[in-house]
Each structure stands twice: as C-alpha cells, then as structure tokens.
XYZ file of C-alpha atoms in Angstrom:
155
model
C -48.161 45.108 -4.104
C -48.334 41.398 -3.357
C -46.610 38.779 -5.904
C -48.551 35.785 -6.059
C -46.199 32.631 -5.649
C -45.935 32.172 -9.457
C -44.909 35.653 -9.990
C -42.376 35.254 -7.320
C -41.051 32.086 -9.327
C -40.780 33.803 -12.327
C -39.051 36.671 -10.730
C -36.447 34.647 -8.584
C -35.989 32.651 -12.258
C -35.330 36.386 -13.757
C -32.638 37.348 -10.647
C -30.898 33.977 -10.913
C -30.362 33.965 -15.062
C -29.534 38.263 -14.546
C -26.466 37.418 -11.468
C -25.164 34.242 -12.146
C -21.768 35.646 -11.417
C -22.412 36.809 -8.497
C -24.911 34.069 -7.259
C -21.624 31.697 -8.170
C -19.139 33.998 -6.131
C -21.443 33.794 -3.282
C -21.957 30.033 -2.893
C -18.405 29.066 -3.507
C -17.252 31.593 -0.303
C -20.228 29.874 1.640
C -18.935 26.467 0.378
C -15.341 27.744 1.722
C -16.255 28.591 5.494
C -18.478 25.874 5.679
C -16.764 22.922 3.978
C -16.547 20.670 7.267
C -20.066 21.494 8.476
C -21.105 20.315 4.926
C -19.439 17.509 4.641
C -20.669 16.211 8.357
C -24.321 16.984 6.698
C -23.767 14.836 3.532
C -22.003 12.026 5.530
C -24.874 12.137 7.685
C -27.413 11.903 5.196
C -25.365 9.156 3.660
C -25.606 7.230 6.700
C -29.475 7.494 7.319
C -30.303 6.829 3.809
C -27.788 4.242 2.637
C -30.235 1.466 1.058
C -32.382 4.260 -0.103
C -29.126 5.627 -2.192
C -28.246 1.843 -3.166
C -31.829 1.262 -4.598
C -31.680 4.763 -6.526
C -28.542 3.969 -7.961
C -29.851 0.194 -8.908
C -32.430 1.930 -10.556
C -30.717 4.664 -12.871
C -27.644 1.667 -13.393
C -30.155 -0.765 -15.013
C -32.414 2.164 -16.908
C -28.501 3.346 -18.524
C -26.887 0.145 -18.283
C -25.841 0.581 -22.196
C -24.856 3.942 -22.012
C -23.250 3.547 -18.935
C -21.055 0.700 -20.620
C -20.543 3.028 -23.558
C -18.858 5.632 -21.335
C -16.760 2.934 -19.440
C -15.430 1.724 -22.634
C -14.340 5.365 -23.723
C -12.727 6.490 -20.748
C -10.660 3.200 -20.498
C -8.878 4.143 -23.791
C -7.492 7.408 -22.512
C -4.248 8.010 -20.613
C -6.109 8.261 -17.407
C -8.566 5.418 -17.924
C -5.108 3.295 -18.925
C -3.524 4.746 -15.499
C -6.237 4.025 -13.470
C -6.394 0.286 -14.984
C -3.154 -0.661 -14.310
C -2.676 0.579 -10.769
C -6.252 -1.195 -10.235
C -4.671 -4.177 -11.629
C -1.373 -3.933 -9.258
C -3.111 -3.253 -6.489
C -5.157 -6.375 -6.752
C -1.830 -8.622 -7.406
C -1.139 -7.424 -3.846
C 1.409 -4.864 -5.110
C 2.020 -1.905 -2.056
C 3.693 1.284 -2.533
C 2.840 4.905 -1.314
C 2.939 6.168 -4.678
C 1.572 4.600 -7.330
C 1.098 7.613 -9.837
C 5.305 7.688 -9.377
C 5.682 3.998 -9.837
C 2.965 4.252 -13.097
C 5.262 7.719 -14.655
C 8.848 5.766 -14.133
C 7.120 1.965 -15.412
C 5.730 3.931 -18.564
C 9.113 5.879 -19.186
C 11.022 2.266 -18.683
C 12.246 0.703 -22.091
C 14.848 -1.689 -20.807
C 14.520 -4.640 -17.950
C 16.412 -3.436 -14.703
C 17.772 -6.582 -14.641
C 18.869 -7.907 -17.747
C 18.601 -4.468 -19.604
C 17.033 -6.386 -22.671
C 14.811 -3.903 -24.605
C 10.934 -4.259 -23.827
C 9.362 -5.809 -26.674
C 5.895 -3.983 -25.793
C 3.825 -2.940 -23.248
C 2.773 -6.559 -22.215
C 6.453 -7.715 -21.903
C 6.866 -5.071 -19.090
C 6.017 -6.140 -15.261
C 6.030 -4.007 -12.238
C 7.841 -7.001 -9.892
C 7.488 -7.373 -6.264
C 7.764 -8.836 -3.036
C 5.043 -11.785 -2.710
C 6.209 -12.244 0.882
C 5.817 -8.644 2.194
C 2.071 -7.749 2.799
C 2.178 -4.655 5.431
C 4.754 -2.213 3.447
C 6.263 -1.021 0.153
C 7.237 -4.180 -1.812
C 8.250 -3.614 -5.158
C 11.671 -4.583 -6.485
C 11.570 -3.468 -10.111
C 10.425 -2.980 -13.286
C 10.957 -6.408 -15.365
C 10.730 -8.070 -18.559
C 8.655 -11.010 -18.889
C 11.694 -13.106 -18.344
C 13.188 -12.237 -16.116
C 10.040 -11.810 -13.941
C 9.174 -15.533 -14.514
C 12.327 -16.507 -13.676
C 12.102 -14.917 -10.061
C 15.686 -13.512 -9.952
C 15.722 -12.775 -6.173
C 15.938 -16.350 -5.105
C-alpha cells in the first residue's frame, strides 16, 4: 500500500505524540556523541548568517519590545537577576577577580565594614573596594562601608 505524503504526515505526527520518551532518549545520546560536531555546525551557521540573525532579532525585539521589557523588569527582582546586576555593575567599575559568584556570596553575608567594623546601615552603604591601579589581575581589597570607601584607606 502506498501512503500519500499527507498520510505519512499524519502518521509520523501519530509515532512522535505515541514515543516521546523514547524519541527524547534517542536525541539526547545523539546530542552526547556529537556535541563538538554540533557545535562547529551552529558556529558555522552563525558565522555565514550573522546580519541575517541581527535583522531577525531587530525584528522580533521591536514587535515584543513591551513584553520583552516586562520580563526584564521581573527577572531583575529575583536573587539571580540581583546577582547578575551587581557583578555587571563591578565589572564595569573595572573590578577583576576570578570569582565573582564567591566575592557576590561573602559581600551579601557581610554586615560589618572590614575596616572599621561599623555595622552596614543597608545594602547601599556596602562597597566591594578595589585596586584602581591594577588592571591585568585580581584587585579587590575588601568589602567597605561607604566611609570608609570614600575615604580611600590604603593611601
């Protein structure tokens, strides 16, 4: 018996919704044994169709621009959205360290200036402080209050 090609659509649709399991299974041991030659393929593509990518994502940006927005504006209020803020935010005062998700745990767990051990009024009173002169390694010298901070102890 021959399947015409919407028959054979309809069937494939039937198979797919009958061994999802097993469909799943399959892909993620193919995924497995052929992550690098996959990753080579989507890098690839990448590279041949960059401005293609960068006008599709114009595109779907400006059609959900306010949902988009919505989203940011949720995800910025949980702990990770907070994290991710303030490491952005060190990283851009030039602040370098090879662990930032340490530095982030032991600045939240701080309640008392390293230097002056004054209690942290809130969260804006605490500064990560560092090193404005080193720019190639790990500069940070501690975790201050506002005070002390402006007052640049290590002169």
């Amino acid at each position: 018996m021959v399947r015409t090609e919407e028959q054979k659509r309809e069937y494939a649709k039937i198979y797919r919704e009958n061994n999802k399991q097993k469909l799943a299974d399959k892909n993620k041991i193919y995924r497995e044994n052929n992550k690098q030659k996959l990753e080579d393929k989507k890098k690839k593509y990448y590279q041949n169709n960059k401005q293609k990518i960068a006008d599709k994502d114009k595109i779907y940006y400006e059609k959900n621009r306010q949902k988009i927005t919505e989203k940011h504006k949720i995800y910025q209020q949980t702990p990770n959205g907070k994290k991710r803020q303030k490491i952005s935010s060190w990283k851009g005062l030039g602040i370098i360290t090879n662990d930032y998700d340490y530095w982030y745990e032991l600045y939240i767990e701080q309640n008392h200036c390293w230097h002056c051990e004054n209690e942290f009024i809130d969260s804006t009173d605490r500064n990560l402080d560092h090193n404005h002169n080193i720019n190639d390694k790990e500069n940070i010298r501690g975790i201050l209050c506002r005070i002390c901070n402006i007052k640049d102890i290590y002169k």
